[in-house]
Amino acid sequence: MSRSGQSHILAIGGGSFRPSARYGFIEASALLRYGLDLTGQDRPRLGLLATATGDDSDWLLKMYGAFRDWDVELSHLTVFPMPNVDDPREWVLSQDMIYVSGGSVANLAALWRLHGLDEVFEEAWRAGVVLSGQSAGALCWHVGGNTDSFGPELRPWSEGLALLPYSCGVHYDSDPQRRELLHASVGAGELPDGYAADEGVALHYVGTDFIQAVTVNPGGYAYKIEHDGADSVKEFRIEPRLLTS
């Protein structure tokens, strides 16, 4: 282990960024402050990835701007049209925290495996680099979940990095397809038991253990979904800890 002495993953259902009072800008939410605090560093090195958006330069620029008032050292990793750093493994391992944006989780996983980043992220996680992300950037650390990577109708997907041996649900209260399909997928054995998060809620794991949920939304919850035999499931609501700005 390194930095914090533990392996942390912060899987965010939604709400990593919020509109700023300044027109056209976003700012990072307290969920990301929570993740950065896990590093134990006064000025943490935060690595940004937007692989799931095809390394969209506009989104990368917006993420840089979202941290403009934060005491962090920012950099990013892209794979289009080629890696932007000489040694991606060295870059990943030099970070205190990794943040992965939303987008297509299926494309993200395929590209990471093509470039060997799946093994690099596992190494970084075991070394104590905090792994975080929203939506696709939350699903990717789990066995899988439900995704719109293949079209607007959600499909079960089980090709995640599986650092966490669970399924994951994101945008759980804002997309009516999410809960129903996750229940069906776990009930049918297509996905393992898992956890889900509403908008503004994040799931915090230490090692492979779920520790707690945190939220910036007073009305948001996390959930545990368990197979209950005969293609049915039980869902348990988890009260998250409310974070202040």
mmCIF file of C-alpha atoms in Angstrom:
data_model
loop_
_atom_site.group_PDB
_atom_site.id
_atom_site.type_symbol
_atom_site.label_atom_id
_atom_site.label_comp_id
_atom_site.label_asym_id
_atom_site.label_seq_id
_atom_site.Cartn_x
_atom_site.Cartn_y
_atom_site.Cartn_z
ATOM 1 C CA MET A 1 0.000 0.000 0.000
ATOM 2 C CA SER A 2 0.949 3.650 -0.321
ATOM 3 C CA ARG A 3 -0.481 7.097 0.420
ATOM 4 C CA SER A 4 -3.532 6.174 2.521
ATOM 5 C CA GLY A 5 -2.447 2.608 3.274
ATOM 6 C CA GLN A 6 -5.736 1.253 1.867
ATOM 7 C CA SER A 7 -7.357 0.526 -1.501
ATOM 8 C CA HIS A 8 -10.294 2.872 -2.116
ATOM 9 C CA ILE A 9 -12.906 3.000 -4.866
ATOM 10 C CA LEU A 10 -15.514 5.762 -5.007
ATOM 11 C CA ALA A 11 -18.284 4.853 -7.468
ATOM 12 C CA ILE A 12 -20.545 7.822 -8.169
ATOM 13 C CA GLY A 13 -24.109 7.358 -9.393
ATOM 14 C CA GLY A 14 -24.283 10.961 -10.618
ATOM 15 C CA GLY A 15 -23.507 14.466 -9.417
ATOM 16 C CA SER A 16 -19.719 14.652 -9.711
ATOM 17 C CA PHE A 17 -20.082 18.129 -11.160
ATOM 18 C CA ARG A 18 -22.715 20.823 -10.797
ATOM 19 C CA PRO A 19 -23.542 24.052 -12.620
ATOM 20 C CA SER A 20 -21.551 27.048 -11.498
ATOM 21 C CA ALA A 21 -22.849 30.550 -10.946
ATOM 22 C CA ARG A 22 -20.623 31.532 -13.833
ATOM 23 C CA TYR A 23 -22.424 30.897 -17.106
ATOM 24 C CA GLY A 24 -20.995 28.043 -19.133
ATOM 25 C CA PHE A 25 -18.884 26.516 -16.369
ATOM 26 C CA ILE A 26 -19.225 23.548 -14.067
ATOM 27 C CA GLU A 27 -17.620 22.995 -10.705
ATOM 28 C CA ALA A 28 -16.639 19.849 -8.853
ATOM 29 C CA SER A 29 -18.997 18.717 -6.110
ATOM 30 C CA ALA A 30 -18.278 17.660 -2.534
ATOM 31 C CA LEU A 31 -18.308 14.027 -3.707
ATOM 32 C CA LEU A 32 -14.965 14.633 -5.377
ATOM 33 C CA ARG A 33 -13.651 16.496 -2.336
ATOM 34 C CA TYR A 34 -14.517 13.382 -0.340
ATOM 35 C CA GLY A 35 -12.530 11.245 -2.781
ATOM 36 C CA LEU A 36 -9.530 13.564 -2.726
ATOM 37 C CA ASP A 37 -9.531 13.541 1.078
ATOM 38 C CA LEU A 38 -9.125 9.750 0.934
ATOM 39 C CA THR A 39 -5.682 10.247 -0.626
ATOM 40 C CA GLY A 40 -4.331 11.813 2.558
ATOM 41 C CA GLN A 41 -2.436 14.382 0.485
ATOM 42 C CA ASP A 42 -2.486 18.157 1.016
ATOM 43 C CA ARG A 43 -2.181 18.773 -2.728
ATOM 44 C CA PRO A 44 -3.225 15.521 -4.381
ATOM 45 C CA ARG A 45 -2.370 14.576 -7.944
ATOM 46 C CA LEU A 46 -5.657 13.984 -9.760
ATOM 47 C CA GLY A 47 -5.614 12.131 -13.055
ATOM 48 C CA LEU A 48 -8.579 12.634 -15.397
ATOM 49 C CA LEU A 49 -9.794 10.142 -18.017
ATOM 50 C CA ALA A 50 -12.528 10.660 -20.585
ATOM 51 C CA THR A 51 -12.008 7.419 -22.505
ATOM 52 C CA ALA A 52 -15.744 6.724 -22.350
ATOM 53 C CA THR A 53 -16.420 9.886 -24.383
ATOM 54 C CA GLY A 54 -13.746 9.111 -26.969
ATOM 55 C CA ASP A 55 -11.349 11.454 -25.130
ATOM 56 C CA ASP A 56 -13.579 14.404 -25.953
ATOM 57 C CA SER A 57 -11.374 17.471 -25.659
ATOM 58 C CA ASP A 58 -14.237 19.809 -24.726
ATOM 59 C CA TRP A 59 -15.207 17.599 -21.786
ATOM 60 C CA LEU A 60 -11.601 17.299 -20.630
ATOM 61 C CA LEU A 61 -11.320 21.087 -20.736
ATOM 62 C CA LYS A 62 -14.538 21.446 -18.714
ATOM 63 C CA MET A 63 -13.227 19.022 -16.094
ATOM 64 C CA TYR A 64 -9.995 20.997 -15.798
ATOM 65 C CA GLY A 65 -12.064 24.147 -15.318
ATOM 66 C CA ALA A 66 -14.231 22.494 -12.670
ATOM 67 C CA PHE A 67 -11.195 22.261 -10.368
ATOM 68 C CA ARG A 68 -9.884 25.765 -11.062
ATOM 69 C CA ASP A 69 -10.281 26.861 -7.425
ATOM 70 C CA TRP A 70 -9.074 23.578 -5.878
ATOM 71 C CA ASP A 71 -5.594 22.863 -4.598
ATOM 72 C CA VAL A 72 -4.958 19.851 -6.837
ATOM 73 C CA GLU A 73 -2.357 18.952 -9.432
ATOM 74 C CA LEU A 74 -4.278 18.010 -12.566
ATOM 75 C CA SER A 75 -3.252 15.948 -15.575
ATOM 76 C CA HIS A 76 -5.019 13.584 -17.961
ATOM 77 C CA LEU A 77 -4.552 10.409 -19.978
ATOM 78 C CA THR A 78 -5.939 9.902 -23.471
ATOM 79 C CA VAL A 79 -5.664 6.997 -25.894
ATOM 80 C CA PHE A 80 -6.931 8.786 -29.047
ATOM 81 C CA PRO A 81 -5.228 8.847 -31.493
ATOM 82 C CA MET A 82 -2.434 7.448 -29.323
ATOM 83 C CA PRO A 83 -1.512 7.754 -25.632
ATOM 84 C CA ASN A 84 -0.589 11.319 -24.769
ATOM 85 C CA VAL A 85 2.104 10.218 -22.301
ATOM 86 C CA ASP A 86 5.203 8.141 -22.948
ATOM 87 C CA ASP A 87 4.399 5.564 -20.259
ATOM 88 C CA PRO A 88 0.704 5.240 -19.269
ATOM 89 C CA ARG A 89 1.542 2.827 -16.436
ATOM 90 C CA GLU A 90 3.998 5.272 -14.910
ATOM 91 C CA TRP A 91 1.455 8.085 -15.264
ATOM 92 C CA VAL A 92 -1.334 6.099 -13.554
ATOM 93 C CA LEU A 93 0.892 4.983 -10.692
ATOM 94 C CA SER A 94 2.094 8.562 -10.127
ATOM 95 C CA GLN A 95 -1.443 9.790 -9.374
ATOM 96 C CA ASP A 96 -3.072 9.987 -5.947
ATOM 97 C CA MET A 97 -6.571 9.701 -7.400
ATOM 98 C CA ILE A 98 -8.033 8.749 -10.771
ATOM 99 C CA TYR A 99 -11.368 10.137 -11.970
ATOM 100 C CA VAL A 100 -13.123 8.473 -14.928
ATOM 101 C CA SER A 101 -15.942 10.272 -16.713
ATOM 102 C CA GLY A 102 -19.237 8.873 -17.929
ATOM 103 C CA GLY A 103 -19.946 7.764 -21.477
ATOM 104 C CA SER A 104 -19.746 4.331 -23.084
ATOM 105 C CA VAL A 105 -18.502 1.826 -20.522
ATOM 106 C CA ALA A 106 -18.338 -0.964 -23.124
ATOM 107 C CA ASN A 107 -16.024 1.081 -25.358
ATOM 108 C CA LEU A 108 -13.994 2.204 -22.343
ATOM 109 C CA ALA A 109 -13.371 -1.368 -21.181
ATOM 110 C CA ALA A 110 -12.416 -2.572 -24.656
ATOM 111 C CA LEU A 111 -9.905 0.239 -25.131
ATOM 112 C CA TRP A 112 -8.417 -0.136 -21.661
ATOM 113 C CA ARG A 113 -7.830 -3.828 -22.295
ATOM 114 C CA LEU A 114 -6.337 -3.095 -25.699
ATOM 115 C CA HIS A 115 -3.822 -0.754 -24.070
ATOM 116 C CA GLY A 116 -3.237 -2.929 -20.994
ATOM 117 C CA LEU A 117 -4.795 -0.354 -18.707
ATOM 118 C CA ASP A 118 -7.034 -2.920 -17.010
ATOM 119 C CA GLU A 119 -3.942 -4.485 -15.419
ATOM 120 C CA VAL A 120 -2.434 -1.063 -14.687
ATOM 121 C CA PHE A 121 -5.525 0.117 -12.804
ATOM 122 C CA GLU A 122 -5.583 -3.044 -10.730
ATOM 123 C CA GLU A 123 -1.933 -2.461 -9.850
ATOM 124 C CA ALA A 124 -2.663 1.159 -8.956
ATOM 125 C CA TRP A 125 -5.657 0.194 -6.822
ATOM 126 C CA ARG A 126 -3.585 -2.314 -4.879
ATOM 127 C CA ALA A 127 -0.898 0.351 -4.464
ATOM 128 C CA GLY A 128 -3.369 2.765 -2.842
ATOM 129 C CA VAL A 129 -4.320 5.067 -5.720
ATOM 130 C CA VAL A 130 -7.945 6.121 -5.139
ATOM 131 C CA LEU A 131 -10.073 5.031 -8.117
ATOM 132 C CA SER A 132 -13.231 7.008 -8.787
ATOM 133 C CA GLY A 133 -15.666 7.916 -11.505
ATOM 134 C CA GLN A 134 -19.263 8.544 -12.449
ATOM 135 C CA SER A 135 -21.689 6.370 -14.420
ATOM 136 C CA ALA A 136 -19.389 4.467 -16.842
ATOM 137 C CA GLY A 137 -16.575 5.538 -14.533
ATOM 138 C CA ALA A 138 -18.382 3.817 -11.647
ATOM 139 C CA LEU A 139 -19.558 0.699 -13.479
ATOM 140 C CA CYS A 140 -16.090 -0.082 -14.836
ATOM 141 C CA TRP A 141 -14.610 -1.095 -11.464
ATOM 142 C CA HIS A 142 -17.403 -3.641 -10.855
ATOM 143 C CA VAL A 143 -18.287 -6.911 -12.605
ATOM 144 C CA GLY A 144 -20.860 -4.940 -14.560
ATOM 145 C CA GLY A 145 -24.282 -3.371 -14.570
ATOM 146 C CA ASN A 146 -26.709 -1.963 -17.078
ATOM 147 C CA THR A 147 -25.533 0.287 -19.888
ATOM 148 C CA ASP A 148 -26.781 2.306 -22.846
ATOM 149 C CA SER A 149 -23.463 1.708 -24.641
ATOM 150 C CA PHE A 150 -25.338 -0.238 -27.346
ATOM 151 C CA GLY A 151 -28.367 2.027 -27.732
ATOM 152 C CA PRO A 152 -31.023 3.918 -25.759
ATOM 153 C CA GLU A 153 -32.535 0.687 -24.423
ATOM 154 C CA LEU A 154 -30.397 -0.500 -21.531
ATOM 155 C CA ARG A 155 -28.689 -3.897 -21.665
ATOM 156 C CA PRO A 156 -26.955 -5.998 -19.020
ATOM 157 C CA TRP A 157 -23.166 -5.814 -19.291
ATOM 158 C CA SER A 158 -20.673 -7.970 -17.396
ATOM 159 C CA GLU A 159 -17.276 -7.092 -18.877
ATOM 160 C CA GLY A 160 -16.070 -4.745 -16.139
ATOM 161 C CA LEU A 161 -12.636 -4.870 -14.549
ATOM 162 C CA ALA A 162 -14.219 -6.743 -11.594
ATOM 163 C CA LEU A 163 -11.941 -5.226 -8.980
ATOM 164 C CA LEU A 164 -15.199 -5.232 -7.022
ATOM 165 C CA PRO A 165 -17.116 -8.540 -7.217
ATOM 166 C CA TYR A 166 -20.511 -6.840 -7.471
ATOM 167 C CA SER A 167 -22.928 -5.403 -9.970
ATOM 168 C CA CYS A 168 -23.477 -1.654 -9.918
ATOM 169 C CA GLY A 169 -26.460 0.557 -10.612
ATOM 170 C CA VAL A 170 -26.052 4.254 -11.476
ATOM 171 C CA HIS A 171 -28.535 7.104 -12.098
ATOM 172 C CA TYR A 172 -30.852 4.892 -10.080
ATOM 173 C CA ASP A 173 -33.579 7.462 -9.401
ATOM 174 C CA SER A 174 -33.391 9.442 -12.652
ATOM 175 C CA ASP A 175 -33.706 6.710 -15.309
ATOM 176 C CA PRO A 176 -36.782 4.481 -14.933
ATOM 177 C CA GLN A 177 -35.111 1.600 -16.799
ATOM 178 C CA ARG A 178 -32.271 1.254 -14.289
ATOM 179 C CA ARG A 179 -33.905 -0.336 -11.246
ATOM 180 C CA GLU A 180 -36.154 -2.724 -13.175
ATOM 181 C CA LEU A 181 -33.373 -4.086 -15.372
ATOM 182 C CA LEU A 182 -30.846 -4.395 -12.555
ATOM 183 C CA HIS A 183 -33.372 -6.383 -10.533
ATOM 184 C CA ALA A 184 -34.083 -8.614 -13.534
ATOM 185 C CA SER A 185 -30.371 -9.092 -14.305
ATOM 186 C CA VAL A 186 -29.472 -10.052 -10.734
ATOM 187 C CA GLY A 187 -32.581 -12.212 -10.399
ATOM 188 C CA ALA A 188 -31.720 -14.131 -13.570
ATOM 189 C CA GLY A 189 -28.106 -14.607 -12.533
ATOM 190 C CA GLU A 190 -26.773 -12.465 -15.416
ATOM 191 C CA LEU A 191 -25.153 -10.178 -12.853
ATOM 192 C CA PRO A 192 -24.016 -10.783 -9.273
ATOM 193 C CA ASP A 193 -25.505 -9.147 -6.193
ATOM 194 C CA GLY A 194 -24.529 -5.519 -5.991
ATOM 195 C CA TYR A 195 -25.055 -1.913 -5.030
ATOM 196 C CA ALA A 196 -26.749 1.060 -6.656
ATOM 197 C CA ALA A 197 -26.661 4.829 -6.212
ATOM 198 C CA ASP A 198 -29.114 7.642 -6.880
ATOM 199 C CA GLU A 199 -28.059 10.939 -8.419
ATOM 200 C CA GLY A 200 -25.713 12.786 -6.085
ATOM 201 C CA VAL A 201 -24.771 9.604 -4.235
ATOM 202 C CA ALA A 202 -21.451 7.733 -4.187
ATOM 203 C CA LEU A 203 -20.535 4.227 -3.037
ATOM 204 C CA HIS A 204 -17.306 3.976 -1.032
ATOM 205 C CA TYR A 205 -15.429 0.685 -0.955
ATOM 206 C CA VAL A 206 -12.269 -0.135 0.981
ATOM 207 C CA GLY A 207 -10.678 -3.143 -0.613
ATOM 208 C CA THR A 208 -13.693 -5.100 -1.803
ATOM 209 C CA ASP A 209 -15.823 -4.163 1.206
ATOM 210 C CA PHE A 210 -18.637 -1.632 0.894
ATOM 211 C CA ILE A 211 -18.047 0.853 3.728
ATOM 212 C CA GLN A 212 -20.638 3.568 3.315
ATOM 213 C CA ALA A 213 -22.546 5.775 0.906
ATOM 214 C CA VAL A 214 -22.138 9.552 0.821
ATOM 215 C CA THR A 215 -24.366 12.123 -0.821
ATOM 216 C CA VAL A 216 -24.698 15.772 -1.816
ATOM 217 C CA ASN A 217 -28.419 15.229 -2.353
ATOM 218 C CA PRO A 218 -30.486 15.175 0.867
ATOM 219 C CA GLY A 219 -33.079 13.014 -0.902
ATOM 220 C CA GLY A 220 -30.652 10.537 -2.415
ATOM 221 C CA TYR A 221 -30.054 6.959 -1.324
ATOM 222 C CA ALA A 222 -27.873 3.950 -2.039
ATOM 223 C CA TYR A 223 -29.174 0.398 -2.289
ATOM 224 C CA LYS A 224 -28.050 -3.198 -1.875
ATOM 225 C CA ILE A 225 -29.544 -5.709 -4.304
ATOM 226 C CA GLU A 226 -29.430 -9.424 -3.450
ATOM 227 C CA HIS A 227 -30.607 -12.491 -5.334
ATOM 228 C CA ASP A 228 -33.487 -14.087 -3.456
ATOM 229 C CA GLY A 229 -34.098 -17.302 -5.420
ATOM 230 C CA ALA A 230 -36.676 -18.054 -8.109
ATOM 231 C CA ASP A 231 -35.477 -15.157 -10.265
ATOM 232 C CA SER A 232 -36.385 -12.601 -7.595
ATOM 233 C CA VAL A 233 -34.327 -10.101 -5.602
ATOM 234 C CA LYS A 234 -34.414 -8.186 -2.362
ATOM 235 C CA GLU A 235 -33.491 -4.505 -2.319
ATOM 236 C CA PHE A 236 -32.306 -2.814 0.868
ATOM 237 C CA ARG A 237 -32.157 0.977 1.071
ATOM 238 C CA ILE A 238 -28.956 2.437 2.537
ATOM 239 C CA GLU A 239 -28.982 5.847 4.242
ATOM 240 C CA PRO A 240 -25.967 7.828 2.965
ATOM 241 C CA ARG A 241 -23.931 10.357 4.917
ATOM 242 C CA LEU A 242 -24.709 13.896 3.793
ATOM 243 C CA LEU A 243 -21.658 15.899 2.730
ATOM 244 C CA THR A 244 -21.469 19.648 3.103
ATOM 245 C CA SER A 245 -19.873 21.951 0.550
#
